[in-house]
PDB file of C-alpha atoms in Angstrom:
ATOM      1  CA  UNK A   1      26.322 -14.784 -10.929  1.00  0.00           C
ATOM      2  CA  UNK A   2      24.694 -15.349  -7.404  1.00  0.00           C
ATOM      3  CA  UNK A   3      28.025 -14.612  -5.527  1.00  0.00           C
ATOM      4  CA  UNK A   4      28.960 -11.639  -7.729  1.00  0.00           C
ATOM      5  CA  UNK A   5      25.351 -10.234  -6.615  1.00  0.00           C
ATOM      6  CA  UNK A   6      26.161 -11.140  -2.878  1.00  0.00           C
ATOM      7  CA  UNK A   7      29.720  -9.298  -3.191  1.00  0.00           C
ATOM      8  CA  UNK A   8      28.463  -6.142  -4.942  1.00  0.00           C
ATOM      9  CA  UNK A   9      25.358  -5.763  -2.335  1.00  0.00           C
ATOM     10  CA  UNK A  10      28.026  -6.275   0.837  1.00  0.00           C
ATOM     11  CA  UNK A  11      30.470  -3.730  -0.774  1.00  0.00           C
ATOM     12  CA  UNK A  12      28.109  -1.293  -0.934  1.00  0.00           C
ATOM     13  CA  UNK A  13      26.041  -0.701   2.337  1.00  0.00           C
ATOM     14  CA  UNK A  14      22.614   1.120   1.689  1.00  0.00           C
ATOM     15  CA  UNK A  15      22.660   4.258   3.342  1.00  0.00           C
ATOM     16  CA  UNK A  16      19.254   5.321   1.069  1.00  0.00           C
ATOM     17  CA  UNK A  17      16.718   2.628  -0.870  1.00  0.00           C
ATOM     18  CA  UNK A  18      16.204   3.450  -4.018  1.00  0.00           C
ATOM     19  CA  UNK A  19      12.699   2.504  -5.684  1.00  0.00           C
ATOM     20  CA  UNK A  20      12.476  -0.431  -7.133  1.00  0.00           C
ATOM     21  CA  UNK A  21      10.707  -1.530 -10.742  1.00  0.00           C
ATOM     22  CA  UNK A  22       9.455  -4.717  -8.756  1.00  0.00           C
ATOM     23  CA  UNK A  23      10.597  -6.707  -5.693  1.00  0.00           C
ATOM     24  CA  UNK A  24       9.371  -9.610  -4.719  1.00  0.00           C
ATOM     25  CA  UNK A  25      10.350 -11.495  -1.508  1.00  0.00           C
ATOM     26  CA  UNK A  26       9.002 -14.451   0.477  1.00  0.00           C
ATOM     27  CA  UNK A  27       9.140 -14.855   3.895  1.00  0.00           C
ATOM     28  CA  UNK A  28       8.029 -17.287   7.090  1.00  0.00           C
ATOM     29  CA  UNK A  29       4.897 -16.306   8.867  1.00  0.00           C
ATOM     30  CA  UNK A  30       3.773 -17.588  12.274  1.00  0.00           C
ATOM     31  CA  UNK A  31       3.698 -21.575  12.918  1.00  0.00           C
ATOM     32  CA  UNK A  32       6.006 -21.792   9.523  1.00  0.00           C
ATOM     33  CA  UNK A  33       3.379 -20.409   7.123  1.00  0.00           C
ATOM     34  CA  UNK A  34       4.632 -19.189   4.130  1.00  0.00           C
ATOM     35  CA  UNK A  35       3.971 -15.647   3.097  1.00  0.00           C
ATOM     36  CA  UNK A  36       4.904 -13.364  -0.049  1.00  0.00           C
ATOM     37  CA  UNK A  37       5.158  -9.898  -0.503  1.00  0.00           C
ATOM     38  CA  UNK A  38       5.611  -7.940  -3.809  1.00  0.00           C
ATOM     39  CA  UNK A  39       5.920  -3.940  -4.632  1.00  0.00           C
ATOM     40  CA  UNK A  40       5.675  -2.856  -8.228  1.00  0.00           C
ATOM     41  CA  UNK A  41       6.355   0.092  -9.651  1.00  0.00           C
ATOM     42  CA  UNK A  42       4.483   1.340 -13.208  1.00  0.00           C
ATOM     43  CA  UNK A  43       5.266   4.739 -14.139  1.00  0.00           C
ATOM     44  CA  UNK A  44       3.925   7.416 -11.441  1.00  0.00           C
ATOM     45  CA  UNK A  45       2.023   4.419  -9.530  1.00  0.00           C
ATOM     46  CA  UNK A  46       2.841   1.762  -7.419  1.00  0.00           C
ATOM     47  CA  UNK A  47       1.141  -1.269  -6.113  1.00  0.00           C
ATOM     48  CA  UNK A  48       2.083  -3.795  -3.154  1.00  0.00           C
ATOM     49  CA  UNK A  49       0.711  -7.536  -2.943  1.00  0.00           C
ATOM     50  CA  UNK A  50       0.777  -9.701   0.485  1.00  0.00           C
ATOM     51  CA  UNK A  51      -0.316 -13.431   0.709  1.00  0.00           C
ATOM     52  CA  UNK A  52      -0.456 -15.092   3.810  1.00  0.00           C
ATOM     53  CA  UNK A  53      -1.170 -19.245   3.101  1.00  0.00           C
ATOM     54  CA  UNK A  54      -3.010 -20.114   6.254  1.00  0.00           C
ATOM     55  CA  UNK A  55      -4.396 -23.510   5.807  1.00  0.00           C
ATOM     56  CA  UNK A  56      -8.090 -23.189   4.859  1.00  0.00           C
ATOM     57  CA  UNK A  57      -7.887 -19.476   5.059  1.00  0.00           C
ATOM     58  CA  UNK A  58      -5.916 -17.587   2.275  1.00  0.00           C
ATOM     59  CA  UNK A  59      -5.245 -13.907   3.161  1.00  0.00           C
ATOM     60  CA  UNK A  60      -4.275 -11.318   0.860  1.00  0.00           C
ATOM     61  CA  UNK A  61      -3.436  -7.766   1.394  1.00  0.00           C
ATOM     62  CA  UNK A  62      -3.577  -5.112  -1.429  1.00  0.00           C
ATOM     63  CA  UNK A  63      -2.581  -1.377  -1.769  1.00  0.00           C
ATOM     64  CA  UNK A  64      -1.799   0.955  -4.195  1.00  0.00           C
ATOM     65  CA  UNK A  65      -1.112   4.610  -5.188  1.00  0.00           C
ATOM     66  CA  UNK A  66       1.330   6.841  -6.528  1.00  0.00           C
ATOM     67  CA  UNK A  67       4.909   7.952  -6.249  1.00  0.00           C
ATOM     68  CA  UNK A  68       5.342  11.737  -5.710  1.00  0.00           C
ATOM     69  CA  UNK A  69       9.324  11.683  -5.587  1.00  0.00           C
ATOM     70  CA  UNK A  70      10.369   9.586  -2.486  1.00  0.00           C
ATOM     71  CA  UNK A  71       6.863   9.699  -0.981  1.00  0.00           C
ATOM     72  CA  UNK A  72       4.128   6.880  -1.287  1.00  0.00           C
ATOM     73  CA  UNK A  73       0.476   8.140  -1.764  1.00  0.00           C
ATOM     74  CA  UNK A  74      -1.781   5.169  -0.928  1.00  0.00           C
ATOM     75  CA  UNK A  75      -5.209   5.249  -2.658  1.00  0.00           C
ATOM     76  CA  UNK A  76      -6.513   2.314  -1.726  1.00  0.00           C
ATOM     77  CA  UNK A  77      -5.965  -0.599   1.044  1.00  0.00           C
ATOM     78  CA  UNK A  78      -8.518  -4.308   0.571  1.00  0.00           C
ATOM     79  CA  UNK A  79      -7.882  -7.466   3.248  1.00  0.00           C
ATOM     80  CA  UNK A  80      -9.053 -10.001   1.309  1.00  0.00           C
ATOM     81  CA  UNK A  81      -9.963 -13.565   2.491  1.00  0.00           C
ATOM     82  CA  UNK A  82     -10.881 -17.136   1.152  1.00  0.00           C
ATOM     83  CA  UNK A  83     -11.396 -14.335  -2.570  1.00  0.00           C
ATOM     84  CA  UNK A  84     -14.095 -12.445  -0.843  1.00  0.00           C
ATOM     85  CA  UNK A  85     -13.048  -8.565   0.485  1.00  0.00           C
ATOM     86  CA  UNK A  86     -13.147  -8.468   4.314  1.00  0.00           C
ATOM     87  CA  UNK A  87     -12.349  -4.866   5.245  1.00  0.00           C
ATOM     88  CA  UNK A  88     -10.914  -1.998   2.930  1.00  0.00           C
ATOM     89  CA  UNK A  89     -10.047   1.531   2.642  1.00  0.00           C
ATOM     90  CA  UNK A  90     -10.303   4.682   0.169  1.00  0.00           C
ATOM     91  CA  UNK A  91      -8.196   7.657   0.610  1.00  0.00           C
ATOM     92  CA  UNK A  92      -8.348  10.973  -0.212  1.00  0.00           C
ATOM     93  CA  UNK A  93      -5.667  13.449   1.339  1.00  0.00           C
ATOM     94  CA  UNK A  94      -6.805  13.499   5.389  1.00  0.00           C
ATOM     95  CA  UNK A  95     -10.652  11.777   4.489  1.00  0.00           C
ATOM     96  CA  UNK A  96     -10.553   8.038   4.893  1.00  0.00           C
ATOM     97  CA  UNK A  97     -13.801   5.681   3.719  1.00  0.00           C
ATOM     98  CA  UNK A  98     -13.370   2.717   5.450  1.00  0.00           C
ATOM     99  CA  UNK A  99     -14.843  -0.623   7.256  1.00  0.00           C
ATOM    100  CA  UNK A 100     -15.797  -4.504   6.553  1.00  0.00           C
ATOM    101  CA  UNK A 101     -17.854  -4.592   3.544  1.00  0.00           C
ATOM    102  CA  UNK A 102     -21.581  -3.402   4.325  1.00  0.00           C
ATOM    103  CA  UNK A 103     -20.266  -0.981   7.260  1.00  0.00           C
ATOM    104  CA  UNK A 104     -18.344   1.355   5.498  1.00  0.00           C
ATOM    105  CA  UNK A 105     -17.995   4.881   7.281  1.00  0.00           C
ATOM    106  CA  UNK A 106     -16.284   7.799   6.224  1.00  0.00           C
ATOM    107  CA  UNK A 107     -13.461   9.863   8.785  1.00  0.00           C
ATOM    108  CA  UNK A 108     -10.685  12.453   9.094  1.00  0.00           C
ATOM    109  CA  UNK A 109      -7.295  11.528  10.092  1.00  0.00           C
ATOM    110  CA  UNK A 110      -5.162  14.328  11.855  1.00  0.00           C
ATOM    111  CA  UNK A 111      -1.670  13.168  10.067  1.00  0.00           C
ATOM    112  CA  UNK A 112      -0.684  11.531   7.095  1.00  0.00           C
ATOM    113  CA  UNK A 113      -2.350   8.151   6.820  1.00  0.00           C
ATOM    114  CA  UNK A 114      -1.395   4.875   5.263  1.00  0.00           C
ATOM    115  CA  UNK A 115      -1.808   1.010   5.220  1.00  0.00           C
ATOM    116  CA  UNK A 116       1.053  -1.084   6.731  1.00  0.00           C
ATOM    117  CA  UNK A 117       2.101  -2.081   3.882  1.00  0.00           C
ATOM    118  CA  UNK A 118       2.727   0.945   2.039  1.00  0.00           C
ATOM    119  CA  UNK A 119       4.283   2.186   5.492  1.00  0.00           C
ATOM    120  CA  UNK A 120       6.713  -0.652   5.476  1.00  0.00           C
ATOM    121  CA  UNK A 121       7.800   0.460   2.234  1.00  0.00           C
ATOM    122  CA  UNK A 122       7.904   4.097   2.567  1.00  0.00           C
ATOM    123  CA  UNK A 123      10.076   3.977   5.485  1.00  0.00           C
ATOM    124  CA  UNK A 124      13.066   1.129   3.323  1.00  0.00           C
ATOM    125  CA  UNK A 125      13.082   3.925   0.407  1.00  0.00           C
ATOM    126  CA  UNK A 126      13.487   6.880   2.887  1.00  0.00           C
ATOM    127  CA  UNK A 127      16.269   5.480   5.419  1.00  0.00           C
ATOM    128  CA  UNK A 128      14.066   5.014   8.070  1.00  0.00           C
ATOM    129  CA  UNK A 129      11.905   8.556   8.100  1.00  0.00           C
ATOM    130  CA  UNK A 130       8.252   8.642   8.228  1.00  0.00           C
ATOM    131  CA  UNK A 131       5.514  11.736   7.570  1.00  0.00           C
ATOM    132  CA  UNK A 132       5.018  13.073  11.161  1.00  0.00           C
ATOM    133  CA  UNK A 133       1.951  12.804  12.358  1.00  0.00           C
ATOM    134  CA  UNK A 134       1.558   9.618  11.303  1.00  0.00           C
ATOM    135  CA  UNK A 135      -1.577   7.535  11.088  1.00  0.00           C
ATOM    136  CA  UNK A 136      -2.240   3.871  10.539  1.00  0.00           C
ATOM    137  CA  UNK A 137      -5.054   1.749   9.116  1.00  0.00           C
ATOM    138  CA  UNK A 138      -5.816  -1.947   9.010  1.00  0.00           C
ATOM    139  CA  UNK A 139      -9.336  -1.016   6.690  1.00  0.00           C
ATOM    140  CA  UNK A 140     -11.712  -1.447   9.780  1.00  0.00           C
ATOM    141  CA  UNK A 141      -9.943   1.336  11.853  1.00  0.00           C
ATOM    142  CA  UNK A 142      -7.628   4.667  11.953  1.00  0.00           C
ATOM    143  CA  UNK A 143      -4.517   4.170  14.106  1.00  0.00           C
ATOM    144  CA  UNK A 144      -2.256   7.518  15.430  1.00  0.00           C
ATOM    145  CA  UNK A 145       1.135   6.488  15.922  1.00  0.00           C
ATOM    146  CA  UNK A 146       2.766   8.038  18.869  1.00  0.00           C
ATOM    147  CA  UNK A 147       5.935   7.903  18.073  1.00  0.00           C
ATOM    148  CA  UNK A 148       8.484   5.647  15.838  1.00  0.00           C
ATOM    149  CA  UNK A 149      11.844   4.462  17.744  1.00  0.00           C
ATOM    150  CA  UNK A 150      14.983   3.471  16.158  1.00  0.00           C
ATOM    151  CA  UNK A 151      16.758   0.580  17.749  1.00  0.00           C
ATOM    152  CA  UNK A 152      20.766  -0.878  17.301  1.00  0.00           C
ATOM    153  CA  UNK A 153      21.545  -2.085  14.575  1.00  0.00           C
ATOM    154  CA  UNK A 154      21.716  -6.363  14.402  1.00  0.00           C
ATOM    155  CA  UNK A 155      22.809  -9.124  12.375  1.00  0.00           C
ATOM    156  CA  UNK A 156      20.288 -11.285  10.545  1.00  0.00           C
ATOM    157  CA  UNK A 157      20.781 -14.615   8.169  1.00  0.00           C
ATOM    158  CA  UNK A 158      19.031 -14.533   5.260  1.00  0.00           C
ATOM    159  CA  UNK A 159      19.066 -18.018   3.481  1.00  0.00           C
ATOM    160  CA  UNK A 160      22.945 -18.118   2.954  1.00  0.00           C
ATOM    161  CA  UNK A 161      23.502 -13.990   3.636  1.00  0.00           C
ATOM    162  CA  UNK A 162      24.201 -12.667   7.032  1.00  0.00           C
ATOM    163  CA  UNK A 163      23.379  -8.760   7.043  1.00  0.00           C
ATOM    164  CA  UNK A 164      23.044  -5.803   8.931  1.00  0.00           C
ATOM    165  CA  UNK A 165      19.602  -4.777   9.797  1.00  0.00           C
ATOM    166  CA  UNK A 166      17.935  -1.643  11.664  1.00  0.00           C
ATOM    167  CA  UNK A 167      15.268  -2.158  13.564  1.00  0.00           C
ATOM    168  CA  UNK A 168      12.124   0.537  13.948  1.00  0.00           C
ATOM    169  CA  UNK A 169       8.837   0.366  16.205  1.00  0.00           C
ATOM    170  CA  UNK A 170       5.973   2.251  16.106  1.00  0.00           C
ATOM    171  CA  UNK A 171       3.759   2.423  19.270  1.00  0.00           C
ATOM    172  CA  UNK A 172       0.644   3.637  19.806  1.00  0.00           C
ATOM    173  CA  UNK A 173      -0.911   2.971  23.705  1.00  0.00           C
ATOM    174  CA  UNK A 174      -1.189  -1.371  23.432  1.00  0.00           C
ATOM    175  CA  UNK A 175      -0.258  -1.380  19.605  1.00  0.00           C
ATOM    176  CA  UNK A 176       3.200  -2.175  18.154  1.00  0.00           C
ATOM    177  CA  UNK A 177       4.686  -2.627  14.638  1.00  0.00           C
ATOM    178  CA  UNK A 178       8.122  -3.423  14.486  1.00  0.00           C
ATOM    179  CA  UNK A 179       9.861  -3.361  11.194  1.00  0.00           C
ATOM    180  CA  UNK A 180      13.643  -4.864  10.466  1.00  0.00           C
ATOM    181  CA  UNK A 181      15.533  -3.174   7.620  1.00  0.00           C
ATOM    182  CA  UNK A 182      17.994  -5.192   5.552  1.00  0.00           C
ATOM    183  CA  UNK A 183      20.881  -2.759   4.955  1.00  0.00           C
ATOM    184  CA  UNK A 184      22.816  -4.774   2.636  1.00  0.00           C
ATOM    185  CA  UNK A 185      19.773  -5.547   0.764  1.00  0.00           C
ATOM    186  CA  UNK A 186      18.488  -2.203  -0.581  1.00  0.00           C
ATOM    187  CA  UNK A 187      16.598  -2.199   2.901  1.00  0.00           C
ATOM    188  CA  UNK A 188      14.483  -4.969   1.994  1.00  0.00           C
ATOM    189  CA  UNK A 189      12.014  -5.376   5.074  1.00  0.00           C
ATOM    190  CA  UNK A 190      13.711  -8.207   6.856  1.00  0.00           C
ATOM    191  CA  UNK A 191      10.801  -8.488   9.533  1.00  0.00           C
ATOM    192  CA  UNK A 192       7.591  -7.285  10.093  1.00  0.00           C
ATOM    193  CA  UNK A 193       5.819  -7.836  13.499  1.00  0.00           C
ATOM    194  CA  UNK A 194       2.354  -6.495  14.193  1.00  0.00           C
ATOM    195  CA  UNK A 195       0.305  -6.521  17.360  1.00  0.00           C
ATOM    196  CA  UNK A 196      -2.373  -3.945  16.057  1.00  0.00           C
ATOM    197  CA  UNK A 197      -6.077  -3.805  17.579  1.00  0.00           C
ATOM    198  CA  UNK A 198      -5.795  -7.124  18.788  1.00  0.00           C
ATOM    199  CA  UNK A 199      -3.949  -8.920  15.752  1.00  0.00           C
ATOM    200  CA  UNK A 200      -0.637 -10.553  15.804  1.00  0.00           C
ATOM    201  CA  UNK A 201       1.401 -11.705  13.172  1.00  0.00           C
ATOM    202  CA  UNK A 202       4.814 -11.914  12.153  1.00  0.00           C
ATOM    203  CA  UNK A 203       6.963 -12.377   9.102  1.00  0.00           C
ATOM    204  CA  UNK A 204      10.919 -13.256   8.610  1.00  0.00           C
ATOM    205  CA  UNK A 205      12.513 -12.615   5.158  1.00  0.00           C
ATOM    206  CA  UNK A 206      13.579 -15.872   3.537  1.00  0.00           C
ATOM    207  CA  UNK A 207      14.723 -15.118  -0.052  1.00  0.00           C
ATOM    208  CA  UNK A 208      14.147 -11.543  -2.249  1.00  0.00           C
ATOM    209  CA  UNK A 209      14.236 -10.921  -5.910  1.00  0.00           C
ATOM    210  CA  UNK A 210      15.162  -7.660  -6.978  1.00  0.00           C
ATOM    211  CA  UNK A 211      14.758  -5.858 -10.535  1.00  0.00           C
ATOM    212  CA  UNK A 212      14.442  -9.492 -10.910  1.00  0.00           C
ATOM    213  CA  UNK A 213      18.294 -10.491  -9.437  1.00  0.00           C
ATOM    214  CA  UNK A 214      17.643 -13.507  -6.583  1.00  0.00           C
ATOM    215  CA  UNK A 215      18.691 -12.882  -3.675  1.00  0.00           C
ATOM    216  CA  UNK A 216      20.325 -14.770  -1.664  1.00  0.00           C
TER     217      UNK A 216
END
């Protein structure tokens, strides 16, 4: 059943992600840390799950929102670590309450604004197109992206799967996020780097389960 999933997938590149029901993939952080990252879809709403297993200090990322067609809404963005919430973020069309805990501050972002995970996301199920302006926010801080660059396409292993993958970065001044695509996998994010206000990390897609087919 495994190959027949392989052979169907590489038959049929993805020129446009369709939403998934639920996807859940794992991947290698930094130093060989493991890392997960879920998106599920209930009805109009949607909510995405990241767990980063640093030894002594376990990080989790939430957001959430809703679907309007092809377009994530976030609502909501917590960084949560050791259990306790270390920064978050409320939206509400261009207002933003944000901050750590007891320093939360309300402000306006000129664009579209989102988390980076829910921007990782939006731009697999829309073939690499993101709302213009376009701001980021890691819950302490808002983020204007400058511009988002397409790169050539590459080949990337995943487990026993070598596929396609297009590359994106998004740049603003210092900051970079660079996100891989996995064509042949219903542009699964293949890698995420981030080097945003200081913070670096990086993930590599090991294995993804899909409307719940494993893959590879």
């Amino acid at each position: 059943m495994k190959r027949l999933v392989l052979l169907a997938l590489l038959a049929a590149p993805v020129l446009h992600a369709e939403i998934p029901q639920s996807a859940r993939a794992q991947y290698k952080a930094s130093l060989g840390i493991p890392a997960t990252l879920s998106f599920e879809r209930e009805g109009e709403g949607y909510r995405i799950v990241a767990k980063i297993n640093v030894p002594l200090y376990k990080m989790r990322f939430e957001s959430g929102g809703t679907i309007d067609g092809e377009q994530l809404k976030p609502s909501y963005y917590r960084d949560i670590r050791n259990g306790k919430e270390y920064a978050s973020a409320q939206f509400s069309g261009s207002r933003v309450r944000l901050g750590k805990k007891d320093s939360k501050h309300t402000e306006t972002a000129q664009g579209t604004v989102m988390d980076l995970f829910s921007l990782t996301w939006q731009l697999a199920f829309s073939n690499g197109k993101l709302p213009m302006p376009l701001v980021i926010t890691n819950g302490k801080k808002l983020y204007p992206i400058n511009r988002l660059t397409p790169s050539s396409s590459k080949s990337m292993t995943i487990g026993s799967l070598k596929t396609r993958t297009q590359t994106y970065t998004l740049s603003h001044g210092n900051d970079t996020i660079l996100l891989a695509l996995a064509r042949d996998l219903n542009n699964m994010p293949a890698l995420i780097r981030y080097n945003v206000g200081g913070k670096k990390y990086s993930l590599t897609l090991k294995a993804v389960e899909i409307n719940p087919q494993n893959v590879p």
